[in-house]
GROMACS .gro file of C-alpha atoms in nm:
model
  253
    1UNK     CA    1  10.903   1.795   8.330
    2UNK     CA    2  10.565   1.842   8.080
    3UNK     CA    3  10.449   1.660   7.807
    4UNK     CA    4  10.541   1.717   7.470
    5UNK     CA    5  10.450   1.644   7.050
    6UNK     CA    6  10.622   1.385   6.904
    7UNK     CA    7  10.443   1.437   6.523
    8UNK     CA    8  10.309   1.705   6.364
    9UNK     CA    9   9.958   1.840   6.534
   10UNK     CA   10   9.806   1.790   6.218
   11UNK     CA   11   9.865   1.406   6.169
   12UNK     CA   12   9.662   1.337   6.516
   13UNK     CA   13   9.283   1.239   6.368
   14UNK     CA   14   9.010   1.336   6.611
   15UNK     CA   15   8.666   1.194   6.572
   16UNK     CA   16   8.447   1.492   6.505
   17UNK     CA   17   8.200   1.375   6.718
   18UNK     CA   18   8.140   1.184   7.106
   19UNK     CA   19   7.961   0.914   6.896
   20UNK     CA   20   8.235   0.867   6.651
   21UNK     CA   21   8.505   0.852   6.957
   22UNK     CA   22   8.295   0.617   7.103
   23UNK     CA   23   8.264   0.390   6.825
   24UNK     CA   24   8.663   0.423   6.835
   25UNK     CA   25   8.643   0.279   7.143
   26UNK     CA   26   8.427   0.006   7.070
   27UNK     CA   27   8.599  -0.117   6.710
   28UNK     CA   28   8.919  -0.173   7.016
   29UNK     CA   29   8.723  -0.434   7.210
   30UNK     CA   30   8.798  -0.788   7.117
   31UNK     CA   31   8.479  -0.960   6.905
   32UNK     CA   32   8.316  -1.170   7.205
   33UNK     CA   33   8.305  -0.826   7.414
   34UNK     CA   34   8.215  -0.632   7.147
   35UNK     CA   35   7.891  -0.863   7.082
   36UNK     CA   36   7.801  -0.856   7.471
   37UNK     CA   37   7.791  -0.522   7.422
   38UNK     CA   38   7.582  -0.509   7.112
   39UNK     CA   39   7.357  -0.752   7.237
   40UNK     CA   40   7.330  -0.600   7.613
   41UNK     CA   41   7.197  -0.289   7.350
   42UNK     CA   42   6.896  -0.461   7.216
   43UNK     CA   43   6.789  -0.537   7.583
   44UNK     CA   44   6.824  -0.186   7.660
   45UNK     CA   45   6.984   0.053   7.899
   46UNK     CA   46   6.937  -0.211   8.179
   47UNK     CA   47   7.012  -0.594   8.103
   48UNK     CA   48   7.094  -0.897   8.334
   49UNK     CA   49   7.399  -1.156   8.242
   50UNK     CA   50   7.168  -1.448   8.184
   51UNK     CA   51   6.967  -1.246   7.899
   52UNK     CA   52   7.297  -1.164   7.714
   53UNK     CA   53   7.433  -1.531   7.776
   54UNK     CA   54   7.128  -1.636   7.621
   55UNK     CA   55   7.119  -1.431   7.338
   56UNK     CA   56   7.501  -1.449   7.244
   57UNK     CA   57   7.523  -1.850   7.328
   58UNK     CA   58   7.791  -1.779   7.603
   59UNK     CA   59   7.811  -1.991   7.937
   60UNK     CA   60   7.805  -1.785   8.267
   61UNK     CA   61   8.206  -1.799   8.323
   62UNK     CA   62   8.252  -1.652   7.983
   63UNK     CA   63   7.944  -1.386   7.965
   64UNK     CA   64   8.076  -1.268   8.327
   65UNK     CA   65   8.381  -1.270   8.217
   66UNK     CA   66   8.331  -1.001   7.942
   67UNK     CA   67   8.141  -0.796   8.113
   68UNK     CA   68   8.412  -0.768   8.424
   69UNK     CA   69   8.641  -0.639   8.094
   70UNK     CA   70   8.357  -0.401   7.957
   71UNK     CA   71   8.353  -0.247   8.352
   72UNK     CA   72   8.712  -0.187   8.355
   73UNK     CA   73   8.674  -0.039   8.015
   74UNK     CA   74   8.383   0.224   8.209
   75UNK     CA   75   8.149   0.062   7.932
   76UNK     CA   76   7.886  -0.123   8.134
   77UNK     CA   77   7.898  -0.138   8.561
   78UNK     CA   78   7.646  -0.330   8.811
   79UNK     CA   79   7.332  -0.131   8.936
   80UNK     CA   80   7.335  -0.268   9.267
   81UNK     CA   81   6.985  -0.410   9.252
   82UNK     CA   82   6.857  -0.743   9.134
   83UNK     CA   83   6.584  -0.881   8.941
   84UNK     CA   84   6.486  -1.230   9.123
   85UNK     CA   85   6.858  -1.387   9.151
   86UNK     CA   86   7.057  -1.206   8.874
   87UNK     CA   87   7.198  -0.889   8.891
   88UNK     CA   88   7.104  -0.604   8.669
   89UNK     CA   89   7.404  -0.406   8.475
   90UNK     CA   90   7.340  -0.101   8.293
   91UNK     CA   91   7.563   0.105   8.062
   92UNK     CA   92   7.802   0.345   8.165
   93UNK     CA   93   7.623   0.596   7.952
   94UNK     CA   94   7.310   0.567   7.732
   95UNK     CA   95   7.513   0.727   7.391
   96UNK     CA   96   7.725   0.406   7.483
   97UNK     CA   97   7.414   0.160   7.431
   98UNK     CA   98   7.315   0.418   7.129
   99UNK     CA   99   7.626   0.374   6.953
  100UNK     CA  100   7.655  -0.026   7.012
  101UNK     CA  101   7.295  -0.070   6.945
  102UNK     CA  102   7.401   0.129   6.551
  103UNK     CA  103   7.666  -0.084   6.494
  104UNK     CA  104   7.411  -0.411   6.469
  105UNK     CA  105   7.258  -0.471   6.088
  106UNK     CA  106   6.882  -0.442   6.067
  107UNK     CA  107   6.856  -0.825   5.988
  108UNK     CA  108   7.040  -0.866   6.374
  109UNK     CA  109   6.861  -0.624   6.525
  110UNK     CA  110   6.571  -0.767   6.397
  111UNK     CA  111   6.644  -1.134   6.473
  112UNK     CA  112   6.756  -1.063   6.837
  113UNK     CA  113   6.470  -0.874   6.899
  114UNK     CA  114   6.237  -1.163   6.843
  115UNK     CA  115   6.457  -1.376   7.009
  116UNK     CA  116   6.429  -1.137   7.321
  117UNK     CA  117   6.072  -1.142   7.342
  118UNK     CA  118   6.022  -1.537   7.300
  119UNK     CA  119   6.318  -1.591   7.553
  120UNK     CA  120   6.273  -1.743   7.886
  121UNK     CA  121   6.521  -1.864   8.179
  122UNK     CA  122   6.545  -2.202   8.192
  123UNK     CA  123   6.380  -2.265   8.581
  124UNK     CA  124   6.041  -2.114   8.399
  125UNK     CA  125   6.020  -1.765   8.610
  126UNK     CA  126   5.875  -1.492   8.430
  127UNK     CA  127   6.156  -1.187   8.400
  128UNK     CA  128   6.054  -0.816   8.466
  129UNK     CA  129   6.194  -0.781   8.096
  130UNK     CA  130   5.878  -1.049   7.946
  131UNK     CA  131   5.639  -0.771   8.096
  132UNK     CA  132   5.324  -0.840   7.786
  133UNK     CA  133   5.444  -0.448   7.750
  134UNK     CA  134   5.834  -0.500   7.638
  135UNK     CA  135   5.735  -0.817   7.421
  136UNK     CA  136   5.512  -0.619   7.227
  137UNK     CA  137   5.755  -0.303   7.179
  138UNK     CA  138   6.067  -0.609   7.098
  139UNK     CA  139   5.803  -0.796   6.856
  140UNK     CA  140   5.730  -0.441   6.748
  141UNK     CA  141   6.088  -0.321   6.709
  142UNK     CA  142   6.126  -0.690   6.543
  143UNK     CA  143   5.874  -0.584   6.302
  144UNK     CA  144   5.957  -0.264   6.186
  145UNK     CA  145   6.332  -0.370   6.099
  146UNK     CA  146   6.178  -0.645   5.869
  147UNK     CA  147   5.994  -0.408   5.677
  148UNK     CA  148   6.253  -0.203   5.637
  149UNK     CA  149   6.438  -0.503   5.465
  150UNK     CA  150   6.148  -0.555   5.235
  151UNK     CA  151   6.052  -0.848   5.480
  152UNK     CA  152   5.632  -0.845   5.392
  153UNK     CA  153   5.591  -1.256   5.461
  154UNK     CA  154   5.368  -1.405   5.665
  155UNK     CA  155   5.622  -1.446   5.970
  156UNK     CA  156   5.617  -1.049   5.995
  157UNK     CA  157   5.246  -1.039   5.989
  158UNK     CA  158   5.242  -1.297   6.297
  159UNK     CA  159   5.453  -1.064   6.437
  160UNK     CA  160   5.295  -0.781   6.471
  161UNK     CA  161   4.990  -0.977   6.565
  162UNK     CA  162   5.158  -1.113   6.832
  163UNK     CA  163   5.288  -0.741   6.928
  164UNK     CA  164   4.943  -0.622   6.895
  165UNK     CA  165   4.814  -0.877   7.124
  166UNK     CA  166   5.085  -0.804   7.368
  167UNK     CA  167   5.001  -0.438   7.370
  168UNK     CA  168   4.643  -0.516   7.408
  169UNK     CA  169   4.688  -0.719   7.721
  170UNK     CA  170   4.941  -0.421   7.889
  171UNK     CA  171   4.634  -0.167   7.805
  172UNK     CA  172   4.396  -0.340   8.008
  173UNK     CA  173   4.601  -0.392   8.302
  174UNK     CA  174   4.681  -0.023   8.245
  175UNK     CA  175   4.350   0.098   8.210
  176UNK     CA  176   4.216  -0.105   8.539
  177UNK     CA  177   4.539   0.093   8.740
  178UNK     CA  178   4.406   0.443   8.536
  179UNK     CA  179   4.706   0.462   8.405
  180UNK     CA  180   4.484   0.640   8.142
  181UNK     CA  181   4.830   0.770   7.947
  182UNK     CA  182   4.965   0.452   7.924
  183UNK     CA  183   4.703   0.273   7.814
  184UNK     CA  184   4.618   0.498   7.543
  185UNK     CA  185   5.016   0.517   7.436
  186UNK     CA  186   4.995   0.118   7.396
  187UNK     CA  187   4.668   0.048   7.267
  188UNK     CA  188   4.754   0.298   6.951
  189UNK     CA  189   5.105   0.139   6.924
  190UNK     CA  190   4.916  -0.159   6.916
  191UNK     CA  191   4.647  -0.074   6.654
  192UNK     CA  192   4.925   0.055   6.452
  193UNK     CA  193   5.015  -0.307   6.371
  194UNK     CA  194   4.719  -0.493   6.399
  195UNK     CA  195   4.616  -0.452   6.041
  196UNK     CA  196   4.592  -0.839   6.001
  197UNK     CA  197   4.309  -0.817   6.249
  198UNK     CA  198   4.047  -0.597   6.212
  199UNK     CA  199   3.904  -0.774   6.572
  200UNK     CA  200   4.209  -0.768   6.744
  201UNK     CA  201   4.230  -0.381   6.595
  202UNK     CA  202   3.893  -0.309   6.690
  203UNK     CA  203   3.972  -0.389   7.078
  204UNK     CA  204   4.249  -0.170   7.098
  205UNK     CA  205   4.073   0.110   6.963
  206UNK     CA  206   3.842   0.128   7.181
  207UNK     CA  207   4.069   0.115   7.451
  208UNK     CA  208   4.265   0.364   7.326
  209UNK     CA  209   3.959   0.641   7.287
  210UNK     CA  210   3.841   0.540   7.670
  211UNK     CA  211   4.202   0.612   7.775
  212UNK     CA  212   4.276   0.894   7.591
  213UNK     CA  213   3.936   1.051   7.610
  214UNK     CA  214   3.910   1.003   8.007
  215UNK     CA  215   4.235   1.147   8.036
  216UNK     CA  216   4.132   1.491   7.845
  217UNK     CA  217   4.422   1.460   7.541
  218UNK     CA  218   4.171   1.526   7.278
  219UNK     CA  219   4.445   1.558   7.057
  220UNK     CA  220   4.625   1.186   7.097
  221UNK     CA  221   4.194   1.053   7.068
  222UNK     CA  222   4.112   1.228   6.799
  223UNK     CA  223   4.277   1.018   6.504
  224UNK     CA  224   4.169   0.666   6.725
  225UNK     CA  225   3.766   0.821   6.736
  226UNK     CA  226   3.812   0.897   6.317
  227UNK     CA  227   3.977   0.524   6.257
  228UNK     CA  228   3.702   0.405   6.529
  229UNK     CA  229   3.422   0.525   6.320
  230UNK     CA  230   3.605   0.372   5.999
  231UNK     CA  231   3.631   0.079   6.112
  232UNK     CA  232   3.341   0.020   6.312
  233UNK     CA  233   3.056  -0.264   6.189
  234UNK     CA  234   2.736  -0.252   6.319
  235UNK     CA  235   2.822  -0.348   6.649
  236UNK     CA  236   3.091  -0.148   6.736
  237UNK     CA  237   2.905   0.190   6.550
  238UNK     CA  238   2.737   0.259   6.882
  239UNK     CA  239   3.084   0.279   7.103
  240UNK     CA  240   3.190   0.470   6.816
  241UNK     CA  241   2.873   0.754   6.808
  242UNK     CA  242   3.002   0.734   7.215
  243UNK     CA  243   3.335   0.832   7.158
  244UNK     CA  244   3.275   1.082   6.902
  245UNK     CA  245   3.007   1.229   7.120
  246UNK     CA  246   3.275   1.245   7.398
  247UNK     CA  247   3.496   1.427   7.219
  248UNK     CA  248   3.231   1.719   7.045
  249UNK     CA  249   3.173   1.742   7.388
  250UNK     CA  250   3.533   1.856   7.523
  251UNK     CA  251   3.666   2.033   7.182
  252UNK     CA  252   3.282   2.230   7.101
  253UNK     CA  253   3.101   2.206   7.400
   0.00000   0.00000   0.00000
């Protein structure tokens, strides 16, 4: 009639924390559905089958397959909307993505998140997910794992050119929509990691100071005027006496 202890209350181990009980639940899955979800976790909270197929080397049947099991599991479910023919799943809960996305090494993290950004479907349609403004933040992401490995070669620094050029191509587009936020957000991601550039760095400073100053937030254009002014040459010193004059104007008027 009830429920009732069969061991001592202090034998039962509980994981101190949701995370921990949710990596519990992942170290149960069997090793292809625990790599669709790890994968699924460097696309992000949304993903679509044929990305994670691609990126795990699974056919259809098999990447469909594991995700039907990661549903029942109330891991990863359908959205109900599509992006061009394929369906877009998401995870049943972002600390689910958080604690799959941990599990991966830096070197894998790193690896499929250069593999994301140069990855297209095979019938040569463009994916919402190869927007220029999620290739530069997976080159990016690419990028900063690398370094954190000690990874200072060449094929990082051609990443994060690559990222910077991505960036610099979302922050026009931005800035034409005055999505003045935005494009100031992405052109200083962008000169973060153009230092193998100083053009290519240049260009997204002073995108970044025409966002960020049009916009009012002083405070986000004020270190992009200094660097600006740093590393202006001669012809760039007279956007630069612009900018700077721009901002006197709104912090000491």
């Amino acid at each position: 009639d009830g429920w009732r202890l069969t061991v001592d209350v202090d034998a039962i181990a509980i994981p101190p924390t949701i995370q921990a009980l949710l990596a519990s639940r992942l170290e149960r899955l069997n090793a292809a559905d625990r790599r669709v979800l790890e994968v699924s976790s460097v696309v992000g909270t949304d993903f679509s089958p044929a990305v994670v197929g691609a990126l795990t080397g699974l056919g259809r049947a098999e990447t469909q397959a594991a995700l039907d099991r990661l549903r029942r599991h109330d891991l990863a479910q359908p959205t109900g909307t599509y992006s061009g023919d394929e369906p877009v799943w998401r995870f049943h809960h972002v600390l689910i993505r958080d604690v799959a996305y941990r599990r991966l090494l830096k070197s894998d993290r790193a690896e499929l998140h250069e593999t994301l950004a140069d990855w297209a479907p095979g019938d040569g349609a463009r994916p919402a997910l190869q927007s220029d403004e999620m290739v530069a933040r997976h080159l990016e992401a690419a990028v900063g794992y690398r370094l954190d490995l000690g990874m200072r070669d060449e094929h990082t620094t051609e990443l994060a050119l690559r990222s910077a050029r991505s960036y610099l191509a979302s922050a026009r587009r931005a800035l034409d929509r005055d999505e003045l936020l935005s494009a100031g957000t992405q052109a200083a991601r962008g000169a973060a990691i153009a230092t193998g550039d100083a053009t290519l760095k240049a260009e997204l400073l002073l995108i970044g100071c025409e966002a960020f100053l049009s916009a009012g937030d002083v405070a986000a254009g004020a270190p992009l005027v200094d660097e600006l002014e740093h590393v202006a040459g001669e012809s760039l010193a007279p956007w630069a006496i612009c900018y700077r004059c721009q901002f006197i104007a709104y912090t000491d008027p």
